[in-house]
XYZ file of C-alpha atoms in Angstrom:
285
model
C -7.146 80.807 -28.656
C -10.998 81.953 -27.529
C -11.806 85.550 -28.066
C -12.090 87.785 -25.102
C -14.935 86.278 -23.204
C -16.099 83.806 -25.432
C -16.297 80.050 -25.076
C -12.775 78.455 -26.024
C -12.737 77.171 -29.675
C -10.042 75.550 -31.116
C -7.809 76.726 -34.068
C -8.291 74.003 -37.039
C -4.638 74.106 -37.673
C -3.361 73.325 -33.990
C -6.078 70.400 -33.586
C -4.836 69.045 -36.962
C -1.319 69.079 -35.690
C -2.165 67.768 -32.159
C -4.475 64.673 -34.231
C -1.328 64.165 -36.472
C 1.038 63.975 -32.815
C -1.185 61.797 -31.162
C -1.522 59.506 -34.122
C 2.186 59.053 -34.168
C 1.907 58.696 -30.198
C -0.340 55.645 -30.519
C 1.729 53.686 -33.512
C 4.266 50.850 -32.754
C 6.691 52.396 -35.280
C 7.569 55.681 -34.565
C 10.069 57.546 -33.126
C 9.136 58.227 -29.604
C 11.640 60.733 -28.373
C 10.963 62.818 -31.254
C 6.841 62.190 -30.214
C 7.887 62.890 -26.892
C 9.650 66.049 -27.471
C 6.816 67.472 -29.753
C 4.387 66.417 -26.787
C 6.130 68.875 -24.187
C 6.161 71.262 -27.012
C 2.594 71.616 -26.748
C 2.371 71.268 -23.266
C 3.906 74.737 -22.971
C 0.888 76.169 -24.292
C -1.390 76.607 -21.887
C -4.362 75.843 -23.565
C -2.741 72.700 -25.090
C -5.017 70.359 -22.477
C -8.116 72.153 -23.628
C -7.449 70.695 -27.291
C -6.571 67.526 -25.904
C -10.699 67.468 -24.196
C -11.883 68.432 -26.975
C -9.886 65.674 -29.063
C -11.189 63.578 -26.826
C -14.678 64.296 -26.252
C -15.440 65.824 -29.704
C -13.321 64.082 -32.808
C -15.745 62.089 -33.878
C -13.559 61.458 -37.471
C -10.463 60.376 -35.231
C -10.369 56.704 -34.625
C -11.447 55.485 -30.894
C -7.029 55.372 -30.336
C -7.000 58.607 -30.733
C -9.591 60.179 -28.535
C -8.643 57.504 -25.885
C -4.638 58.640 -25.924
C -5.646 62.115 -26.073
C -7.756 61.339 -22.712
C -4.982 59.817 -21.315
C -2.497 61.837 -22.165
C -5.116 64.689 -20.329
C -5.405 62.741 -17.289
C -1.691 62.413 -16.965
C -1.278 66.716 -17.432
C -3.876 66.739 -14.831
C -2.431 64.743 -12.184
C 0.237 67.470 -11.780
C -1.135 70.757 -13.448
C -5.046 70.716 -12.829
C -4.317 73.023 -9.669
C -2.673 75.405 -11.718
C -5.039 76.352 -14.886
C -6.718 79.178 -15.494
C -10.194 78.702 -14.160
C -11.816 79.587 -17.083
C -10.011 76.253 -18.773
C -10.899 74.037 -15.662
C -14.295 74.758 -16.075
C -13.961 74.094 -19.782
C -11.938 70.826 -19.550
C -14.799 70.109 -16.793
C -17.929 70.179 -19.128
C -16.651 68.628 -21.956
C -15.958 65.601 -19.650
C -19.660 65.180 -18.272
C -21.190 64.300 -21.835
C -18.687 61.478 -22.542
C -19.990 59.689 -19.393
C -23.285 58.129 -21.791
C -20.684 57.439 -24.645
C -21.756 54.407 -26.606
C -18.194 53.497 -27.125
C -16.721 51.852 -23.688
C -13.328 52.874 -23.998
C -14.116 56.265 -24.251
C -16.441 55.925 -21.011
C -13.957 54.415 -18.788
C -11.720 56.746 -20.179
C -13.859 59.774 -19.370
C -14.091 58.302 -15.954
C -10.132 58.085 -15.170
C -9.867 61.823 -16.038
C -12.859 62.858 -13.579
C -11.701 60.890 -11.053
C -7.957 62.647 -11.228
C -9.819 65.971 -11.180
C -11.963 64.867 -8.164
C -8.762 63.982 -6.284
C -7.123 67.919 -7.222
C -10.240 69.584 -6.805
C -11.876 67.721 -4.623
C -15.920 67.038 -4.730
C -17.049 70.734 -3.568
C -15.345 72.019 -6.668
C -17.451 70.381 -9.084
C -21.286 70.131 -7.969
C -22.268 69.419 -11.135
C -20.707 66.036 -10.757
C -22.623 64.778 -8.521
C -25.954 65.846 -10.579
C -24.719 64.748 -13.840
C -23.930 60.697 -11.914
C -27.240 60.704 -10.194
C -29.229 61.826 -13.654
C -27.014 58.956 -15.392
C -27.944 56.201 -13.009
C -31.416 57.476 -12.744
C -31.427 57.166 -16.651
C -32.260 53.432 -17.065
C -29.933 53.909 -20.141
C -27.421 50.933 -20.051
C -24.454 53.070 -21.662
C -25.246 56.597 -19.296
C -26.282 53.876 -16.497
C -22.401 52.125 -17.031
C -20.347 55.394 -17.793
C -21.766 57.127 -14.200
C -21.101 53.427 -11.998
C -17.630 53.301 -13.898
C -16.719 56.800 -12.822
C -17.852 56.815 -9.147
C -16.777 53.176 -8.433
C -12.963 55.232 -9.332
C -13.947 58.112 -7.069
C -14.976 55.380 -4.114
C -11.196 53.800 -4.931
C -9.303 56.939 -5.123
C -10.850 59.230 -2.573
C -13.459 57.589 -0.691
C -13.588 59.612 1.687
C -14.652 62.478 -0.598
C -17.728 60.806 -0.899
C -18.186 61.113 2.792
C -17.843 64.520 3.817
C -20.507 67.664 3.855
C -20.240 69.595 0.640
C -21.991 73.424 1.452
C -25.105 73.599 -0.468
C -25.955 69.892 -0.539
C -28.869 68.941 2.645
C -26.713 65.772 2.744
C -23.302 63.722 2.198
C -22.819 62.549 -1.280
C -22.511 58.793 -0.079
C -26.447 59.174 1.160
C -27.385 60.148 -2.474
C -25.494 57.449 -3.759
C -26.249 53.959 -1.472
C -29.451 53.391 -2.324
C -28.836 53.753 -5.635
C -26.277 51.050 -5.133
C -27.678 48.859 -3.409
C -31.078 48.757 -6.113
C -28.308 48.034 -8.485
C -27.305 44.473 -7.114
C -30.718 43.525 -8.298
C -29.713 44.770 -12.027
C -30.327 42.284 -14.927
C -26.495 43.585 -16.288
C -23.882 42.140 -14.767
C -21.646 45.264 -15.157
C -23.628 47.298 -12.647
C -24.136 44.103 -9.920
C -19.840 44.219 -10.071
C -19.568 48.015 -10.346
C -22.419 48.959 -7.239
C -20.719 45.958 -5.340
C -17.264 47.311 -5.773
C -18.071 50.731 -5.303
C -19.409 50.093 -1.846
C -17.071 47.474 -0.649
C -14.718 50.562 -0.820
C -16.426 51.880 1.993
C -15.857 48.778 4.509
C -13.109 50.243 6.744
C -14.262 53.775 6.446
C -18.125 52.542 7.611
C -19.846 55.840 6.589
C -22.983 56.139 8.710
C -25.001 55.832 5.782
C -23.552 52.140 5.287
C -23.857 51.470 9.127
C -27.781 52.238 9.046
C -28.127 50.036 5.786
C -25.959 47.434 6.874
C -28.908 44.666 7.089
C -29.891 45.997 3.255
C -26.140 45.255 2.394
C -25.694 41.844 3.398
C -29.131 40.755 2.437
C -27.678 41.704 -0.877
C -24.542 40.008 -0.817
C -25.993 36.724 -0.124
C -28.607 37.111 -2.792
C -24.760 37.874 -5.148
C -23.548 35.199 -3.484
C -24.932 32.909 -5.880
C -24.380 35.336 -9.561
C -23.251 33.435 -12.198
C -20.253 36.279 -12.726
C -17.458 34.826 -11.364
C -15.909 38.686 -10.524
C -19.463 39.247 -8.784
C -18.961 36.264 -6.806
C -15.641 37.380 -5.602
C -16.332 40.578 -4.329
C -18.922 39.207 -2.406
C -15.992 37.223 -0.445
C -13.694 40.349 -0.026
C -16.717 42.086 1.206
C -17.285 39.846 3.829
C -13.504 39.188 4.959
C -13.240 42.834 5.239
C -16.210 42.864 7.221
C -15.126 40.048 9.383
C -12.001 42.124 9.914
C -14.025 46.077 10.760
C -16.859 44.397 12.451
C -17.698 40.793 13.070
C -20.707 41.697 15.036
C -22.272 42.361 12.176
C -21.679 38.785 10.350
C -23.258 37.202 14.144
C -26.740 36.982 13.275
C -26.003 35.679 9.897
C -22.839 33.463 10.658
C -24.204 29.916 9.535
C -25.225 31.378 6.397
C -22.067 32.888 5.726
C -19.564 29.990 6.578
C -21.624 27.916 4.025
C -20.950 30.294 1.211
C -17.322 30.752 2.504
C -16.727 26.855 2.212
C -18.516 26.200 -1.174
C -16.452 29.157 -2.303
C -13.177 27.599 -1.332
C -14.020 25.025 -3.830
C -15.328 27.294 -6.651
C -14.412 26.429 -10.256
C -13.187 29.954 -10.792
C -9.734 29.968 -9.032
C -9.719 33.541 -8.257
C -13.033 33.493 -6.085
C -11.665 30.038 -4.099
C -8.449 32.133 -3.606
C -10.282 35.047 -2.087
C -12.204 32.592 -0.200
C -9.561 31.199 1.328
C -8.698 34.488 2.920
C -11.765 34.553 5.014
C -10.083 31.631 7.399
């Protein structure tokens, strides 16, 4: 345990211990009752989630496994306990998460972004302003890894709580969608695939909500979709047609102006050589 007022530290001997646990965890052959039984052991302490962060974002001699199960073993404590932690943890837990979203290894990233998103949905976006700065300094970044880790993280946020996204958090001048559309939308023009399918997905999550800030950049949007209507990703490609059959659903008065175009892509999409795309094609009709 921390002394009184200091920043929590681990003891040596309980992060050995937790390291030796969760490398039992993760291997075919053990016994897991016994595993699981020494698991909810732990999670009696209640710092026992603060080891598993720091596990996670900080045991660099572990193997990738074992950061990632400690993560996930985190996220799944959180779902149900987050509420209930002393603040001073919380706000622990919370900063050693933020790093691990430029992580050069991808597992740990996408990891990193599971666990955020789980503590967005408990403590909602007003509880953590330095969220939002830490994703808009990672996609401002034109690093590839912080760029990835940020677009990974808030394209779970836009699936989980959307509507988080759009709401007025006191002390920001404006909702957090506003921040975050433009920066989407320059990302469909992004060399890396990754980011064209993360920005798309992200903001097709926003169809049946229609945030005003998507409303006023609507012509932006599809201008963008048919330029990703062509991308030689396959999963780019597809989310292009679910945007526009959810759009044709919410709002076909937008699609008017631009219906010719779209009816061409939708029929040379039926017949696209990656099954899954043709199939979500199809749904448009």
């Amino acid at each position: 345990m921390a002394g009184q007022g200091g920043i929590w530290q681990p003891n040596e001997e309980g992060l050995r211990e937790i390291c030796g646990v969760l490398e039992q965890h993760i291997s075919p052959t053990s016994d897991k009752p016994r595993i699981w039984q020494q698991l909810q052991h732990y999670s009696q302490f209640p710092d026992f989630n603060n080891y598993l962060v720091f596990i996670f974002a900080h045991a660099q001699g572990a193997s990738v496994e074992i950061r990632q199960a400690a993560g996930l073993l985190l996220k799944n404590n959180l779902l149900s306990a987050f509420k209930s932690l002393d603040p001073a943890y919380q706000h622990y837990i919370k900063s050693q998460l933020l790093p691990c979203l430029g992580e050069a290894k991808k597992d740990i990233r996408n990891t990193a972004g599971t666990v955020i998103s789980v503590i967005v949905q408990q403590g909602r976006i007003l509880g953590w302003p330095e969220l939002l700065q830490a994703l808009v300094q990672c996609l401002d970044s034109n690093d590839i890894n912080h760029m990835e880790g940020a677009l990974d993280t808030l394209s779970k946020i836009c699936e989980d709580v959307p509507h988080e996204l759009d709401s007025d958090v006191p002390g920001l001048s404006e909702r957090p969608i506003d921040v975050f559309l433009p920066r989407l939308l320059q990302l469909f023009q992004s060399p890396h695939a990754s980011l064209r399918k993360l920005s798309l997905g992200s903001i097709n999550q926003f169809i049946m909500l229609m945030p005003t800030a998507l409303f006023l950049s609507m012509d932006q949007y599809l201008q963008g979709l048919f330029v990703l209507s062509c991308d030689p990703v396959p999963e780019v490609r597809k989310l292009v047609c679910a945007a526009l059959v959810q759009l044709i659903e919410v709002n076909p008065s937008f699609l008017e102006p631009h219906l010719k175009n779209v009816i061409e892509f939708m029929l040379q999409a039926s017949k696209d050589d990656d099954d899954e795309v043709a199939l979500e094609a199809c749904e448009f009709w």
